[in-house]
Amino acid sequence: MQVYEAPLRDMKFVLHELHADKTLGDDGFGNLEALEEFTPDLVDAVLEEAAKVAQEVLLPLNRSGDIEGCTLENGVVRTPKGFKEAYDLFREGGWCALASAPEWGGQGLPEQVNKMTEEMICSANLSFSLYPGLTHGGTTAIEGYASEELKQFYLPKMVSGQWSGTMCLTEPHCGTDLGMLRTKAVPQGADEFGGSYKISGAKIFISAGEQDLTENIVHLVLARLPDAPRGVKGISLFLVPKYLPKEDGTPGEANGVSVAAIEHKMGLKASATCQLNFDESVGWLVGTPNKGMEAMFTMMNTERVSVGVQGLGVGEAAYQSAVWYAKDRLQGRSLSGVKNPDGPADPIIVHPDVRRMLMTMRAYNEGCRAISGWVSRALDAEKFSTDPDVKQRASDFVALMTPVVKALFTDLGFESANLAVQCYGGHGYIAESGVEQYVRDARIAMIYEGTNGIQALDLVGRKLPAHMGRYLRSFFHPVSQFIEAHKEDETFGKMIEGLEKAFGALQLSTATIAEKGMKDPEEAAAAATEYTRLVGLVAMGYCFARAALIARARLAEGAEDAAFYKAKITTARFYFDRILPQATAAFLAIKSGKASMMELEDEAF
Amino acid sequence: MQVYEAPLRDMKFVLHELHADKTLGDDGFGNLEALEEFTPDLVDAVLEEAAKVAQEVLLPLNRSGDIEGCTLENGVVRTPKGFKEAYDLFREGGWCALASAPEWGGQGLPEQVNKMTEEMICSANLSFSLYPGLTHGGTTAIEGYASEELKQFYLPKMVSGQWSGTMCLTEPHCGTDLGMLRTKAVPQGADEFGGSYKISGAKIFISAGEQDLTENIVHLVLARLPDAPRGVKGISLFLVPKYLPKEDGTPGEANGVSVAAIEHKMGLKASATCQLNFDESVGWLVGTPNKGMEAMFTMMNTERVSVGVQGLGVGEAAYQSAVWYAKDRLQGRSLSGVKNPDGPADPIIVHPDVRRMLMTMRAYNEGCRAISGWVSRALDAEKFSTDPDVKQRASDFVALMTPVVKALFTDLGFESANLAVQCYGGHGYIAESGVEQYVRDARIAMIYEGTNGIQALDLVGRKLPAHMGRYLRSFFHPVSQFIEAHKEDETFGKMIEGLEKAFGALQLSTATIAEKGMKDPEEAAAAATEYTRLVGLVAMGYCFARAALIARARLAEGAEDAAFYKAKITTARFYFDRILPQATAAFLAIKSGKASMMELEDEAF
């Protein structure tokens, strides 16, 4: 059964305690003057309201949406029953506008709060999350690159959720390699937005490309100008509305954008994934001609962290649904003596192998949430810090961690979904249980917004070498300081020794990749996936070690919710016992180099 | 796209070379007099015919079967279009009878050949494989336990495939814990089959429980006699035909077995998974009263190896479909220089991270196939060897490896299916690509016939301690002999050192589990899953090291198909470089013990 209660206690721990703890050395990303009004009380109130929306409005539509899916009839896409009403509630409640700038009608909440809210929405209903989610990616690009006129005209409507947004990048023959794209943009002469273009081409995999939730849709489309250079250096970004707005701002005539098909997908069935045809559709340039990739990456990078959070969201829902079943299902007896003497059997949560699965999911979720909180604090500091050093360090950290968050969280979210199915046994394979949907839904997050393999290449190929390795220092520095300070801790010394070992493996791997990769880029690429995992494992380990130390201090102070802090310490121990050892395997794989991976002739496959 | 060509070359290598190589010390399971007629030529001819059936008859129905699924209308189950014709062809070709004893009309082929054939069928169409597959499980139980009269009457029809079989174990409230089952059997007095019973109860998850392929279905049903002791000691096995046969052996009147529903599942959609109601259905006892679990386990153990092979089968199909795409899809340029100068981009197989995925799948499949061949040789030797020592050792090895094969192959098959989707990127998430079906289909194999967690418990709880650890020796002995003999090999010494290290970790883990588990069974259970994987990793490593040595010898002899042997060496190297390192992580996890896994209070979850 799909059950979900927002993990507010853990979210608050991550937001208010984990990274801000002065005794352990805080991350320096807090205390931003611009965010002073967002007091802990206000933040908590927002999270509690978000939890209600997720639990009461979105969760009940998750399974029905999966069963019903979206339909396309006579060019019209219909979302599943209840989605329109839920979207209206969501929009009217101001949830579309949460993360956007007050200038455009947004609420300007800190990213720390937004990312936690996103997690809840994704836990409750991943398909639904894409409708407002893509709009937010679109507004980011418009805000950063479009002309003042376009901003003034489009942003308020998009920020409020009255109109939605899409990202139209992929074409049938090109996804990762956008240099090959063929969609054309032909200039039409000047107008009040600085000149329009006629856009023609076919785009695929467009999430929310068409739907029945908003009165207009604003497509952000990558296309080529007639004189554009070949490859990625000849791509421009255009804003193409579904309906051309009238002067009064209401949607006018149709703009030549049609839906060729909606995809039949493994999951995410309530999200309409469209094939769109642009037939001389009128559009406006966003940013500089031939610099579309830059604007696209702004949008994409924001989205990548969010897609990571999607993985976490599904992982948390899967965990909770598995816990519910493990307490409910009676089967077998505990090896340490009967636990439910009045029942015909014990609940399966007594069995070590079921515990192994539950604890694994729990550790993944708490570990990812801790990183999510850390990265969102950096996102806020990057934007709002008045200290140029902090700003720089925050920006470095975000750049470094974006591919890690995307790849790690989505891999682990998928693994959690699978573990949930395993906890349910045969019942998990039946659609009625609701948990196999988590597997199907979570699977896409490892692919879209750049496959996890692409994330890994971004990390080793772009982020590691940038500025002579400066990005990495924003991560290595706090970790090594922490290890130095606490490796002789009397309770957790062994845990921190484990972290030190994994961190040592990461440092060595970094040196190996830098050295070998300099001579042969294939060597770096061959190590990329395992290296990305290794960074993620060390980051989670660091967060868990901090969490354990903080929990111990709170317990010593006689904190009220001792159960929470005790569980945090146990989960941290489990992480170090059972999950961090994967770091050694990753290190050995990295060390082995590219030879056996690359030597087989293509024909031998 | 779903593509599949049976990997005959590798199958022949496993059957004729890998385990039979005299210079490396053969496994002692070969040269069985009873199987002398099955010359390598005959074996190869059977495999080649099986490949044709898989590729030409079954593969074309795999995706259409997934799309159409099974339907239930007015109590009648219909399999997808083409399944009936395919089943008739399959049956008429003698494929149902391949593995059965000639006494009952079977062809009595060695298990070595059967398992390879099963792999092909599962690669081509996993859903289809269940229809003949379950029948085979049923005939095994009947042959081993039923009265002579039941055998004479039912086996010929089941072996030929004219009638099919099912295994009716699970009930809504009990799967793993069959001790709780409620289906009743009431004696009706003597008849020509030794006395009939009336069986009443509800069973769920019955594969091929009802279908339109055969004229009758023989259900093997676990039920309780009126005076039965509680728990698993009070369970008996009954044979319950769908239609009561007339004296002439044709199906007569309906026997009170009805289909309450067919399940809506994540995958395996062309296999009808039924909820069956038995309403005073007439049945006959198979074996001794209250000893049904024993007969059931005979059937189950045979099936467990076959379910492992299902995982391998899907993994191979997924691999081939991924290779096809990786050669076809043009995207990006090779980091080591353009490989396809005339095209707009290089095929993605040039990219290291795509190679990593393909090589991983390849290593999994070849590694599992090597183990499959080894275990099937043992199955043959257990049955046919005239040397009591060999017979005993073979039987020990089969007992030990059955849970490993089931858990390892299905875990890795699922992982391969997921890697295939990842190779396809966004296209893999679309149903049309055919690869997401592999993920959905493969998922069930980790669950049914005992979840992989149950396999692990079987290994550490039953198989390790049995006869003072004797089973384990059938595996440890050849591995340690091999390591001793070859650790200083000039080409492969480092590889064999890797094996030695992993084997050392396995030995240490075994000792830890034996010692801790003696005092506290939860300690053994907490280590079970990682231990099972560790055994599997060492077994694959041993097979790959042997394969590499054999391949080197063949190359030195100037073997004709040098490409095959070269690729074998590369794949072996990749296994040691990239996959065997997981053994260290498993070892560390085992060593950590149960504390952090078990200490959280139930309420804290």
Coordinates of C-alpha atoms in Angstrom, one line a residue, chain A residues 1-3 317-331 346-351 354 357-358 361 419-430 432-435 438, chain B residues 170-177 180 204-205 447 451 605:
Chain A
M1 CA 0.0 0.0 0.0
Q2 CA 1.2 3.5 -0.8
V3 CA 1.6 5.3 2.5
A317 CA 7.7 6.8 -0.2
A318 CA 9.0 3.3 -1.0
Y319 CA 10.6 3.0 2.4
Q320 CA 7.5 4.1 4.3
S321 CA 5.3 1.7 2.3
A322 CA 7.7 -1.1 3.0
V323 CA 7.8 -0.3 6.7
W324 CA 4.0 -0.4 6.8
Y325 CA 3.9 -3.8 5.2
A326 CA 6.8 -5.2 7.3
K327 CA 4.8 -4.3 10.4
D328 CA 1.5 -5.6 9.0
R329 CA 2.4 -8.8 7.4
L330 CA 2.7 -11.8 9.7
Q331 CA 5.0 -14.6 8.4
D346 CA 5.4 -12.5 13.9
P347 CA 5.4 -9.4 11.7
I348 CA 8.2 -9.8 9.1
I349 CA 10.0 -6.7 10.5
V350 CA 11.5 -9.1 13.1
H351 CA 13.5 -10.9 10.4
V354 CA 13.9 -7.6 6.1
M357 CA 16.4 -3.9 3.4
L358 CA 14.5 -1.4 5.6
M361 CA 16.5 2.3 2.4
L419 CA 13.9 -3.1 -2.0
A420 CA 10.4 -2.1 -1.1
V421 CA 9.1 -4.6 -3.7
Q422 CA 11.3 -7.2 -2.3
C423 CA 9.9 -6.6 1.2
Y424 CA 6.5 -7.2 -0.1
G425 CA 7.5 -10.5 -1.8
G426 CA 5.0 -11.8 -4.4
H427 CA 2.5 -9.1 -3.3
G428 CA 5.0 -6.4 -4.4
Y429 CA 4.9 -7.6 -7.9
I430 CA 1.2 -7.1 -8.1
E432 CA -2.5 -3.4 -6.4
S433 CA 0.3 -3.2 -3.8
G434 CA 1.3 0.1 -5.2
V435 CA 5.0 -0.5 -4.7
Y438 CA 7.7 3.2 -7.4
Chain B
T170 CA 0.6 -19.8 -1.6
E171 CA -2.5 -18.5 0.0
P172 CA -3.5 -14.9 0.6
H173 CA -2.1 -14.9 4.2
C174 CA 0.8 -17.2 3.7
G175 CA 3.6 -17.5 1.2
T176 CA 7.0 -18.0 2.8
D177 CA 5.4 -19.3 6.0
M180 CA -0.2 -21.3 8.2
I204 CA -3.0 -17.3 -5.1
F205 CA -0.1 -16.5 -7.4
I447 CA 10.8 -13.1 -5.6
T451 CA 12.6 -14.7 -2.3
F605 CA 10.8 2.9 11.8

